[in-house]
Amino acid sequence: MTMALNMPAPSALRRLWTSTNAIQKLALAIGLALLLMAFLGPLIAPHDPNAQSLLSRLRPPIGFDRAKAAYPLGTDELGRDILSRSLHGLRLTLTLAILGALLGLVVGGLLGLLSGVVGGRTDATIMAAVDTQIAVPFTLIALFTLAIFGSSLQVMVIVLGLAGWEQYARIVRGDVRRLMHLPFIEAARAAGASPRRIAFAHLLPNIVSPLVVQFTLSLSNIVLLESTLSFLGLGVQPPTATLGSMVGIGRDYMPTAPWIVIAPALLIVLLTFAVQVVGDWLRDSVDVRLRAR
């Protein structure tokens, strides 16, 4: 017996769409386009992203002198196609961000649920870990972890996933503590429901909305964190391309070949813009407290 929101899916989708303004619709279109580009990247990329051609190095985009039609966005210092590397880099950056956000959601959500349901010393211990995570700059933790364990894809996912788990834990713990005093939880207890059943069958369905919103908001932060680590040379190692590593490598060629940086940097800006605006829109649309103001 839960306080479920039994709104029909078409009505909910219609209400969400009509609540969008022009900027939010633009962000949705950009986000869908980037997802499509990332998904189809290996199919539409004109070249192997790691194929080198020193005879074609530092070619500018089409429209400039020395440009080649085979490289519409130009080439980098090793003659690799910027368009192909940007598509593959977008795919990998987005994959790392989604996996990292999912890991943070699972870890933080379960710890927040445990903290809110059990309480006592368990609650105090988990909240102390949350406060510690907030107090210490996570960039330092990430640098320390990557320096010790390396920067493989698996380590990167774990590092990025632990970047925002404390936000999920605080949100879930706060909502659970609020819901624990409501009549439907008391009725579940009186009916003999175990703490595990109360947590997963009664509490979790009622805190899905804020978790979905936090997930979208954390995606943009993880994209920027991955780009920062790759820019510093501690992210995914060459020759594999991510958007951040392309910007990091291309910074030395900014005076003479700015196109090496422009394409991946623009994709980072568009991706973070789309995710941030869509996250704010979902928060304003789903959060009942904000709609009531």
CSV table of C-alpha atoms in Angstrom, one decimal:
chain,number,residue,atom,x,y,z
A,1,MET,CA,0.0,0.0,0.0
A,2,THR,CA,2.0,3.0,-1.3
A,3,MET,CA,1.2,6.6,-2.1
A,4,ALA,CA,1.8,6.0,-5.8
A,5,LEU,CA,1.2,8.7,-8.3
A,6,ASN,CA,-1.3,7.0,-10.7
A,7,MET,CA,-1.2,9.6,-13.5
A,8,PRO,CA,-1.6,8.1,-16.9
A,9,ALA,CA,1.6,8.2,-18.9
A,10,PRO,CA,0.2,10.1,-21.9
A,11,SER,CA,-1.2,12.8,-19.6
A,12,ALA,CA,2.0,13.1,-17.8
A,13,LEU,CA,4.0,13.4,-21.0
A,14,ARG,CA,1.6,15.9,-22.4
A,15,ARG,CA,1.8,18.0,-19.2
A,16,LEU,CA,5.6,17.9,-19.3
A,17,TRP,CA,5.8,18.9,-22.9
A,18,THR,CA,3.4,21.8,-22.6
A,19,SER,CA,5.4,23.1,-19.6
A,20,THR,CA,8.5,23.6,-21.7
A,21,ASN,CA,9.6,27.0,-23.0
A,22,ALA,CA,11.7,27.6,-26.2
A,23,ILE,CA,15.1,27.1,-24.5
A,24,GLN,CA,14.0,23.8,-22.9
A,25,LYS,CA,12.7,22.5,-26.2
A,26,LEU,CA,16.0,23.6,-27.8
A,27,ALA,CA,17.9,21.7,-25.1
A,28,LEU,CA,15.8,18.6,-25.7
A,29,ALA,CA,16.5,18.7,-29.4
A,30,ILE,CA,20.2,19.2,-28.8
A,31,GLY,CA,20.3,16.3,-26.3
A,32,LEU,CA,18.5,14.0,-28.7
A,33,ALA,CA,20.8,14.9,-31.5
A,34,LEU,CA,23.9,14.3,-29.4
A,35,LEU,CA,22.5,10.9,-28.3
A,36,LEU,CA,21.9,10.0,-31.9
A,37,MET,CA,25.4,11.1,-32.9
A,38,ALA,CA,26.9,9.1,-30.1
A,39,PHE,CA,24.9,6.0,-30.9
A,40,LEU,CA,25.6,6.1,-34.6
A,41,GLY,CA,29.2,7.4,-34.2
A,42,PRO,CA,31.0,4.3,-35.4
A,43,LEU,CA,28.7,4.0,-38.4
A,44,ILE,CA,28.8,7.6,-39.6
A,45,ALA,CA,32.4,8.4,-38.8
A,46,PRO,CA,34.3,8.8,-42.1
A,47,HIS,CA,37.6,7.5,-40.8
A,48,ASP,CA,39.2,5.3,-38.2
A,49,PRO,CA,39.6,7.7,-35.2
A,50,ASN,CA,43.1,6.5,-34.5
A,51,ALA,CA,44.3,6.3,-38.1
A,52,GLN,CA,47.3,8.6,-38.7
A,53,SER,CA,48.3,10.4,-41.9
A,54,LEU,CA,51.3,12.6,-41.3
A,55,LEU,CA,51.0,14.0,-44.8
A,56,SER,CA,47.6,15.4,-43.9
A,57,ARG,CA,48.5,16.7,-40.4
A,58,LEU,CA,47.1,20.0,-39.2
A,59,ARG,CA,44.7,20.3,-42.1
A,60,PRO,CA,42.1,23.1,-41.5
A,61,PRO,CA,38.3,22.5,-41.9
A,62,ILE,CA,36.7,22.9,-45.2
A,63,GLY,CA,36.6,26.5,-46.3
A,64,PHE,CA,40.2,27.3,-45.4
A,65,ASP,CA,43.4,27.1,-47.4
A,66,ARG,CA,45.0,23.6,-47.4
A,67,ALA,CA,41.7,22.0,-46.5
A,68,LYS,CA,40.9,18.5,-47.8
A,69,ALA,CA,37.3,17.4,-48.6
A,70,ALA,CA,38.0,14.0,-46.8
A,71,TYR,CA,38.5,15.9,-43.5
A,72,PRO,CA,35.5,18.3,-43.2
A,73,LEU,CA,36.5,19.4,-39.6
A,74,GLY,CA,40.3,19.2,-40.3
A,75,THR,CA,42.9,17.0,-38.8
A,76,ASP,CA,45.1,17.1,-35.7
A,77,GLU,CA,48.8,17.0,-35.1
A,78,LEU,CA,49.1,13.4,-36.2
A,79,GLY,CA,46.8,13.7,-39.2
A,80,ARG,CA,43.8,12.1,-37.5
A,81,ASP,CA,40.3,13.1,-38.6
A,82,ILE,CA,38.8,15.6,-36.1
A,83,LEU,CA,35.2,14.6,-37.0
A,84,SER,CA,35.7,10.9,-36.5
A,85,ARG,CA,37.6,11.5,-33.2
A,86,SER,CA,34.9,13.9,-32.0
A,87,LEU,CA,32.1,11.3,-32.7
A,88,HIS,CA,33.9,8.5,-30.9
A,89,GLY,CA,35.0,10.9,-28.1
A,90,LEU,CA,31.4,12.0,-27.6
A,91,ARG,CA,30.3,8.3,-27.5
A,92,LEU,CA,32.9,7.4,-24.9
A,93,THR,CA,32.4,10.6,-22.8
A,94,LEU,CA,28.7,10.0,-22.7
A,95,THR,CA,29.1,6.3,-21.9
A,96,LEU,CA,31.4,7.1,-19.0
A,97,ALA,CA,29.0,9.8,-17.7
A,98,ILE,CA,26.0,7.6,-17.8
A,99,LEU,CA,27.7,4.6,-16.2
A,100,GLY,CA,29.2,6.9,-13.5
A,101,ALA,CA,25.9,8.5,-12.8
A,102,LEU,CA,24.2,5.1,-12.6
A,103,LEU,CA,26.9,3.8,-10.1
A,104,GLY,CA,26.5,6.9,-8.0
A,105,LEU,CA,22.7,6.5,-8.1
A,106,VAL,CA,22.9,2.8,-6.9
A,107,VAL,CA,25.6,3.4,-4.2
A,108,GLY,CA,24.2,6.7,-2.9
A,109,GLY,CA,20.5,5.5,-3.2
A,110,LEU,CA,21.1,2.3,-1.3
A,111,LEU,CA,23.1,4.0,1.5
A,112,GLY,CA,20.6,6.8,1.8
A,113,LEU,CA,17.8,4.2,2.0
A,114,LEU,CA,19.7,2.2,4.6
A,115,SER,CA,20.4,5.4,6.6
A,116,GLY,CA,16.8,6.5,6.6
A,117,VAL,CA,15.2,3.2,7.5
A,118,VAL,CA,17.7,1.9,10.1
A,119,GLY,CA,18.7,5.1,11.7
A,120,GLY,CA,20.8,5.1,14.9
A,121,ARG,CA,24.5,4.5,14.5
A,122,THR,CA,24.1,3.3,10.9
A,123,ASP,CA,22.6,6.7,10.1
A,124,ALA,CA,25.3,8.6,11.9
A,125,THR,CA,28.1,6.6,10.2
A,126,ILE,CA,26.7,7.1,6.7
A,127,MET,CA,26.0,10.8,7.2
A,128,ALA,CA,29.6,11.2,8.6
A,129,ALA,CA,30.9,9.6,5.3
A,130,VAL,CA,28.6,12.0,3.3
A,131,ASP,CA,30.0,15.0,5.2
A,132,THR,CA,33.6,13.8,4.7
A,133,GLN,CA,33.0,13.5,1.0
A,134,ILE,CA,31.5,17.0,0.8
A,135,ALA,CA,34.4,18.5,2.9
A,136,VAL,CA,37.2,17.1,0.8
A,137,PRO,CA,37.5,18.4,-2.8
A,138,PHE,CA,36.7,15.4,-5.0
A,139,THR,CA,39.2,16.4,-7.6
A,140,LEU,CA,42.0,15.6,-5.1
A,141,ILE,CA,40.4,12.2,-4.4
A,142,ALA,CA,40.1,11.5,-8.1
A,143,LEU,CA,43.8,12.5,-8.7
A,144,PHE,CA,45.0,10.3,-5.8
A,145,THR,CA,42.9,7.3,-6.9
A,146,LEU,CA,43.9,7.5,-10.6
A,147,ALA,CA,47.6,8.0,-9.6
A,148,ILE,CA,47.5,4.7,-7.6
A,149,PHE,CA,45.2,2.5,-9.7
A,150,GLY,CA,45.8,3.9,-13.1
A,151,SER,CA,43.2,5.3,-15.5
A,152,SER,CA,41.6,2.3,-17.1
A,153,LEU,CA,38.0,2.5,-18.2
A,154,GLN,CA,36.9,0.5,-15.2
A,155,VAL,CA,38.7,2.7,-12.7
A,156,MET,CA,37.4,5.8,-14.5
A,157,VAL,CA,33.8,4.6,-14.1
A,158,ILE,CA,34.3,3.9,-10.4
A,159,VAL,CA,35.9,7.3,-9.9
A,160,LEU,CA,33.2,9.2,-11.8
A,161,GLY,CA,30.5,7.1,-10.1
A,162,LEU,CA,31.7,8.0,-6.6
A,163,ALA,CA,31.8,11.7,-7.5
A,164,GLY,CA,28.2,12.4,-6.6
A,165,TRP,CA,27.0,9.5,-4.5
A,166,GLU,CA,26.6,11.7,-1.4
A,167,GLN,CA,24.0,13.9,-3.2
A,168,TYR,CA,21.9,10.8,-3.8
A,169,ALA,CA,22.4,9.6,-0.2
A,170,ARG,CA,21.3,12.9,1.2
A,171,ILE,CA,18.2,13.2,-1.0
A,172,VAL,CA,17.1,9.6,-0.3
A,173,ARG,CA,17.8,9.8,3.4
A,174,GLY,CA,15.8,13.1,3.7
A,175,ASP,CA,12.8,11.8,1.8
A,176,VAL,CA,12.8,8.4,3.7
A,177,ARG,CA,12.9,10.1,7.1
A,178,ARG,CA,9.9,12.3,6.0
A,179,LEU,CA,7.9,9.3,4.7
A,180,MET,CA,8.6,7.1,7.7
A,181,HIS,CA,6.2,9.1,9.8
A,182,LEU,CA,3.3,9.0,7.3
A,183,PRO,CA,0.2,6.8,7.9
A,184,PHE,CA,0.8,4.3,5.0
A,185,ILE,CA,4.2,3.3,6.5
A,186,GLU,CA,2.6,2.9,9.9
A,187,ALA,CA,-0.1,0.7,8.3
A,188,ALA,CA,2.6,-1.4,6.6
A,189,ARG,CA,4.4,-1.9,9.9
A,190,ALA,CA,1.1,-2.9,11.6
A,191,ALA,CA,0.5,-5.4,8.8
A,192,GLY,CA,3.8,-7.1,9.7
A,193,ALA,CA,5.9,-5.8,6.8
A,194,SER,CA,9.7,-6.3,7.3
A,195,PRO,CA,12.1,-3.3,7.1
A,196,ARG,CA,13.3,-4.6,3.8
A,197,ARG,CA,9.8,-4.8,2.3
A,198,ILE,CA,9.0,-1.3,3.6
A,199,ALA,CA,12.2,0.0,2.0
A,200,PHE,CA,11.8,-1.5,-1.4
A,201,ALA,CA,8.1,-1.9,-1.8
A,202,HIS,CA,6.7,1.2,0.0
A,203,LEU,CA,9.5,3.8,0.3
A,204,LEU,CA,11.5,3.4,-2.9
A,205,PRO,CA,8.5,3.9,-5.4
A,206,ASN,CA,7.8,7.2,-3.7
A,207,ILE,CA,11.3,8.7,-4.1
A,208,VAL,CA,11.9,7.8,-7.8
A,209,SER,CA,11.1,11.3,-9.1
A,210,PRO,CA,13.8,13.2,-7.1
A,211,LEU,CA,16.3,10.5,-8.0
A,212,VAL,CA,15.5,10.8,-11.7
A,213,VAL,CA,16.0,14.6,-11.5
A,214,GLN,CA,19.3,14.3,-9.6
A,215,PHE,CA,20.5,11.7,-12.1
A,216,THR,CA,20.1,14.2,-15.0
A,217,LEU,CA,21.7,17.0,-13.0
A,218,SER,CA,24.7,14.9,-12.0
A,219,LEU,CA,25.3,13.9,-15.7
A,220,SER,CA,26.6,17.3,-16.6
A,221,ASN,CA,28.9,17.4,-13.5
A,222,ILE,CA,30.4,14.0,-14.4
A,223,VAL,CA,30.9,15.1,-18.0
A,224,LEU,CA,32.9,18.2,-16.8
A,225,LEU,CA,34.8,16.1,-14.3
A,226,GLU,CA,35.8,13.5,-16.9
A,227,SER,CA,36.8,16.4,-19.3
A,228,THR,CA,38.9,18.0,-16.5
A,229,LEU,CA,40.7,14.7,-15.7
A,230,SER,CA,41.3,14.0,-19.3
A,231,PHE,CA,42.5,17.6,-19.8
A,232,LEU,CA,45.1,17.0,-17.0
A,233,GLY,CA,46.2,13.8,-18.6
A,234,LEU,CA,44.7,11.5,-15.9
A,235,GLY,CA,41.7,10.4,-17.9
A,236,VAL,CA,41.4,7.8,-20.6
A,237,GLN,CA,44.8,7.4,-22.1
A,238,PRO,CA,45.8,8.0,-25.8
A,239,PRO,CA,45.2,7.0,-28.5
A,240,THR,CA,41.6,6.5,-27.3
A,241,ALA,CA,39.7,9.8,-27.7
A,242,THR,CA,37.4,11.5,-25.2
A,243,LEU,CA,36.2,15.0,-25.6
A,244,GLY,CA,38.3,16.2,-22.6
A,245,SER,CA,41.5,14.5,-23.9
A,246,MET,CA,41.0,16.1,-27.3
A,247,VAL,CA,40.8,19.5,-25.7
A,248,GLY,CA,43.8,18.7,-23.5
A,249,ILE,CA,46.0,17.6,-26.4
A,250,GLY,CA,44.9,20.4,-28.7
A,251,ARG,CA,45.6,23.2,-26.2
A,252,ASP,CA,49.3,23.3,-27.4
A,253,TYR,CA,48.1,24.0,-30.9
A,254,MET,CA,45.6,26.7,-30.2
A,255,PRO,CA,47.6,29.5,-31.8
A,256,THR,CA,48.1,27.7,-35.1
A,257,ALA,CA,45.3,25.0,-35.3
A,258,PRO,CA,42.4,26.1,-33.0
A,259,TRP,CA,40.0,23.7,-34.9
A,260,ILE,CA,41.6,20.8,-32.9
A,261,VAL,CA,40.0,22.2,-29.7
A,262,ILE,CA,36.8,23.9,-31.1
A,263,ALA,CA,34.9,20.8,-32.1
A,264,PRO,CA,35.3,18.8,-28.9
A,265,ALA,CA,34.9,21.9,-26.7
A,266,LEU,CA,31.7,22.8,-28.5
A,267,LEU,CA,30.3,19.3,-28.0
A,268,ILE,CA,31.1,19.5,-24.2
A,269,VAL,CA,29.3,22.9,-24.0
A,270,LEU,CA,26.3,21.6,-25.9
A,271,LEU,CA,26.1,18.4,-23.9
A,272,THR,CA,26.3,20.1,-20.5
A,273,PHE,CA,23.8,22.8,-21.6
A,274,ALA,CA,21.3,20.2,-22.8
A,275,VAL,CA,21.6,18.0,-19.7
A,276,GLN,CA,21.5,20.9,-17.2
A,277,VAL,CA,18.5,22.6,-18.8
A,278,VAL,CA,16.6,19.3,-19.1
A,279,GLY,CA,17.5,18.5,-15.5
A,280,ASP,CA,16.1,21.9,-14.3
A,281,TRP,CA,13.0,21.3,-16.4
A,282,LEU,CA,12.4,17.9,-14.9
A,283,ARG,CA,12.9,19.2,-11.4
A,284,ASP,CA,10.4,22.1,-11.9
A,285,SER,CA,7.9,19.7,-13.5
A,286,VAL,CA,8.1,16.8,-11.2
A,287,ASP,CA,8.7,18.4,-7.8
A,288,VAL,CA,5.3,19.0,-6.3
A,289,ARG,CA,6.7,21.5,-3.8
A,290,LEU,CA,8.1,23.7,-6.6
A,291,ARG,CA,4.9,23.5,-8.6
A,292,ALA,CA,2.8,24.6,-5.6
A,293,ARG,CA,4.7,27.9,-5.2
